[in-house]
XYZ file of C-alpha atoms in Angstrom:
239
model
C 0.704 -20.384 0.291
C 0.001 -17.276 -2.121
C -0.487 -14.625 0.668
C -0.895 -10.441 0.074
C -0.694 -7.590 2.003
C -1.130 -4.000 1.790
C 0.908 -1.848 3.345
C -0.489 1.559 3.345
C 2.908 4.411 4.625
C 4.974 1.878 2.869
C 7.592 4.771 1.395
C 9.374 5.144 5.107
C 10.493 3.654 8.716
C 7.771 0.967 9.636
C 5.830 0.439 6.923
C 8.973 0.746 4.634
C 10.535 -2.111 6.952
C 7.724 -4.460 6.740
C 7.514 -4.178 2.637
C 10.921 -5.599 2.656
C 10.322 -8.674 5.399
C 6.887 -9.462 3.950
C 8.193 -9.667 0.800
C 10.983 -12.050 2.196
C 8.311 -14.169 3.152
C 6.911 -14.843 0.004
C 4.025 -12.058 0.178
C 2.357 -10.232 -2.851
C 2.096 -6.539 -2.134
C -0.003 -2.832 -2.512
C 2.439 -0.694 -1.420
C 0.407 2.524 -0.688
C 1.784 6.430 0.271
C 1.961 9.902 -1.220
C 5.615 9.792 -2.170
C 5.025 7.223 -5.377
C 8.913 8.094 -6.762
C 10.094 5.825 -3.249
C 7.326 3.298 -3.613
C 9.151 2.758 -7.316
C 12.832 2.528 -5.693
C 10.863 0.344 -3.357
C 9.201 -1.976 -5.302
C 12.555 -2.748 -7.631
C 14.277 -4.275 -4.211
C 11.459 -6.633 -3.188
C 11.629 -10.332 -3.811
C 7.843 -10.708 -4.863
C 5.631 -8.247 -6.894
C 4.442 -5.233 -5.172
C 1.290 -2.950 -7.157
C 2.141 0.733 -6.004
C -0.584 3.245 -6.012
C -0.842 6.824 -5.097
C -2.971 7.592 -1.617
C -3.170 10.871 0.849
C -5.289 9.476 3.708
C -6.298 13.238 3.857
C -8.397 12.900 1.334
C -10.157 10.277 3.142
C -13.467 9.240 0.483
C -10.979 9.059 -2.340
C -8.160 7.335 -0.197
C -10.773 4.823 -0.006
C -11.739 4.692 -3.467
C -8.215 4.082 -4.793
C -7.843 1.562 -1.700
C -10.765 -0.984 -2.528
C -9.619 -0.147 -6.333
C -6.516 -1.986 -4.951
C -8.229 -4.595 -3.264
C -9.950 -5.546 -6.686
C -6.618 -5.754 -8.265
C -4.912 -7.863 -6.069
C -8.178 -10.325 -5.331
C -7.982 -11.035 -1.613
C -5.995 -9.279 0.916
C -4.795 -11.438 3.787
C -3.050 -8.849 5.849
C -3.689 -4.821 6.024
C -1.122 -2.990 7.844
C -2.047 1.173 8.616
C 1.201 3.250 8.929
C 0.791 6.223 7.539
C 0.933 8.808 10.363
C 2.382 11.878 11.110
C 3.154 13.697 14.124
C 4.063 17.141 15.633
C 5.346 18.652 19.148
C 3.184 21.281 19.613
C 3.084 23.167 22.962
C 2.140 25.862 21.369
C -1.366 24.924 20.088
C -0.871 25.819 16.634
C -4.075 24.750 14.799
C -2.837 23.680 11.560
C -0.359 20.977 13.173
C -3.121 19.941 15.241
C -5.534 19.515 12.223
C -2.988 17.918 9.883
C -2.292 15.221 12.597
C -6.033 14.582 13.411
C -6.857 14.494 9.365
C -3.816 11.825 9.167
C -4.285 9.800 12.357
C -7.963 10.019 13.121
C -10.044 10.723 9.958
C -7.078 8.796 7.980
C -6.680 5.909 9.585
C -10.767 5.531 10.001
C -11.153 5.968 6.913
C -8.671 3.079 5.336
C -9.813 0.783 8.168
C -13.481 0.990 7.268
C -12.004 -0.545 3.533
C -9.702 -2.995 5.237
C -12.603 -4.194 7.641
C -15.079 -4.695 5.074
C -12.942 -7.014 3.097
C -12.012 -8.995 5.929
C -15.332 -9.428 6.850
C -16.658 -10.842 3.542
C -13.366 -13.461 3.413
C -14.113 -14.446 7.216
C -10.383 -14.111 7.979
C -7.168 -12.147 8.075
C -5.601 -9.445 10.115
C -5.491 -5.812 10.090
C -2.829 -4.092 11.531
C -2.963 -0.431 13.116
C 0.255 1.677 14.282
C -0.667 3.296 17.454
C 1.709 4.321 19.568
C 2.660 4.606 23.478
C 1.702 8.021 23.717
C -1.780 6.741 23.490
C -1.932 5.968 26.673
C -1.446 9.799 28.479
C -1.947 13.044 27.301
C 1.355 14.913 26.425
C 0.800 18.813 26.850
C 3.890 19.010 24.579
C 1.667 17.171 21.976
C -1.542 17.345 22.376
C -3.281 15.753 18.523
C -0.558 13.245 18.718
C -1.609 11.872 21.570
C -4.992 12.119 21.314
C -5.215 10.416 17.971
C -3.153 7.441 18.612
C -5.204 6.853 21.539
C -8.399 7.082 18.772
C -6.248 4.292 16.607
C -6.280 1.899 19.670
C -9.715 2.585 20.721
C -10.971 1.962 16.643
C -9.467 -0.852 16.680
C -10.696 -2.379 20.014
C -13.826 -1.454 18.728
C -13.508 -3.641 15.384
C -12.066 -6.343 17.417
C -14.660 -6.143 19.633
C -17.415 -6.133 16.669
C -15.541 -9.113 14.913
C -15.305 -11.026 18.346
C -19.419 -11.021 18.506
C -19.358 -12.446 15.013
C -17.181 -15.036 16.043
C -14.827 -14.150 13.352
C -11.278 -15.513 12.132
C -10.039 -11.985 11.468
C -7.196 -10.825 13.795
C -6.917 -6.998 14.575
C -3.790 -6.264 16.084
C -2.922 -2.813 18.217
C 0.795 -1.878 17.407
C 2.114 0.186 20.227
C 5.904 1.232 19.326
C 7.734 3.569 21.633
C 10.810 5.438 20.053
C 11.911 4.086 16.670
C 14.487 5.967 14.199
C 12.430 7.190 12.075
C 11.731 10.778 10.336
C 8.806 11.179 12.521
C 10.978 10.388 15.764
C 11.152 13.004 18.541
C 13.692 10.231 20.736
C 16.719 10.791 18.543
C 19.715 9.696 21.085
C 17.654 7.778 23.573
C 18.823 4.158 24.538
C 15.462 2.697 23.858
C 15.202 3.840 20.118
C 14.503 1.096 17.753
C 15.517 0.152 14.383
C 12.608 0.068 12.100
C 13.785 -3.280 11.061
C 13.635 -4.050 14.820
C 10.397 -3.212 15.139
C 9.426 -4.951 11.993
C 10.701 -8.413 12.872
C 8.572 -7.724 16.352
C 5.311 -6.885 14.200
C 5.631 -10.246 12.183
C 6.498 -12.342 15.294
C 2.899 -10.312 16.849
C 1.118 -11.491 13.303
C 2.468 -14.834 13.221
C 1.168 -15.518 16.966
C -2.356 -13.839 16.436
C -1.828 -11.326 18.923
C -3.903 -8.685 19.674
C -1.275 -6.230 21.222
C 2.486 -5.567 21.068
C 4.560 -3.291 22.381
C 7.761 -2.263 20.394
C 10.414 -3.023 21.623
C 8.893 -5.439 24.180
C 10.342 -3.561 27.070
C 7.801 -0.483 26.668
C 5.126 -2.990 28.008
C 6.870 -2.474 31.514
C 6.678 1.762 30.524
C 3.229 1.500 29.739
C 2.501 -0.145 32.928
C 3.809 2.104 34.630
C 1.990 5.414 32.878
C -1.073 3.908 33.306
C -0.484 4.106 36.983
C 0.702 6.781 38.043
C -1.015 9.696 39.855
C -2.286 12.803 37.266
C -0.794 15.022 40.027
C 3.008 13.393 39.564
C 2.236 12.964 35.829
C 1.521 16.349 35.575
C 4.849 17.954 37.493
C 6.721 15.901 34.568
């Protein structure tokens, strides 16, 4: 089957990962970011043709402009993956690293999965894939926007699923919830439990090929999570 994606983040870790294993698989791609010049180095190691184009989720009405623009170029889109993100420690409270990360993770990401949505809906089917992220689950003093927004990616999406489920529709939205992985954006350089981005990409696809809903990356932050989600504020907040 002739199957396309769009990847939008596709010039680094994640996103950068899945260009190369979707393409493997005999996917057409949008490749989507700021930083075109790697989208180009990109695009001349895939095994299937990949349309690059220009996008700053911060400029969320033309991001989705330039997004359905793609749409029309490729004809359908099968599978939308959002992993563009960024993300700051910030004990400090400095506004501008808490606005950049809720332009990028909140307004961003709503505004690209508005696009993706609609054209889901009007094929019936597909997936859409958002990049969330364990620290969705508490708030981190240390990083407060960070946090907060990736808990706003899972909750969007629930909330899509949720109003695709009452349409009994065929489209798939899956919640990616990656702990540490080596990427620029990683704050767990060291730890045992960092992941590869390939990893983590291989985990995604698995996730996609089995309809899930959720996944945890790697697998064993499922067990983490579980336990976050029940511990006492009072012990979470001594840590």
């Amino acid at each position: 089957m002739n199957r396309t994606a769009v990847i939008i983040g596709a010039s680094s870790g994640i996103g950068f990962a899945l260009a190369h294993d979707l393409s493997r698989c005999g996917y057409t791609l949008g490749i989507v970011a700021r930083r075109v010049e790697l989208l180009d180095e990109l695009a001349k190691n895939l095994a299937t043709r990949a349309v690059i184009r220009y996008l700053d989720v911060t400029e969320p009405e033309a991001a989705m402009a330039q997004l359905r623009s793609l749409i029309l170029e490729l004809g359908s889109v099968d599978l939308f993956v959002i992993s563009s993100g960024t993300g700051h420690e910030n004990p400090g409270l400095e506004w501008e690293l808490e606005k950049r990360t809720i332009e990028t993770n909140a307004i961003g990401f709503a505004a690209i999965a508005i696009v993706a949505a609609e054209h889901l809906a009007s094929r019936g089917a597909g997936t859409l894939v958002g990049i969330s992220s364990i620290a969705a689950i508490r708030g981190n003093g240390d990083a407060p926007a960070y946090g907060a927004t990736k808990a706003f990616v899972s909750h969007y999406l629930a909330a899509l699923r949720h109003k695709f489920a009452k349409l009994r529709s065929k489209v798939i939205i899956l919640d990616v919830k990656p702990g540490f992985v080596d990427t620029a954006m990683a704050k767990g350089d060291g730890l045992f439990w960092v992941a590869a981005p390939e990893k983590a990409s291989m985990q995604i696809l698995r996730a996609i090929d089995r309809r899930s809903t959720h996944v945890y990356v790697t697998r064993r932050w499922r067990l983490v999570a579980w336990v976050l989600r029940l511990l006492p504020n009072a012990l979470w907040n001594r840590l």
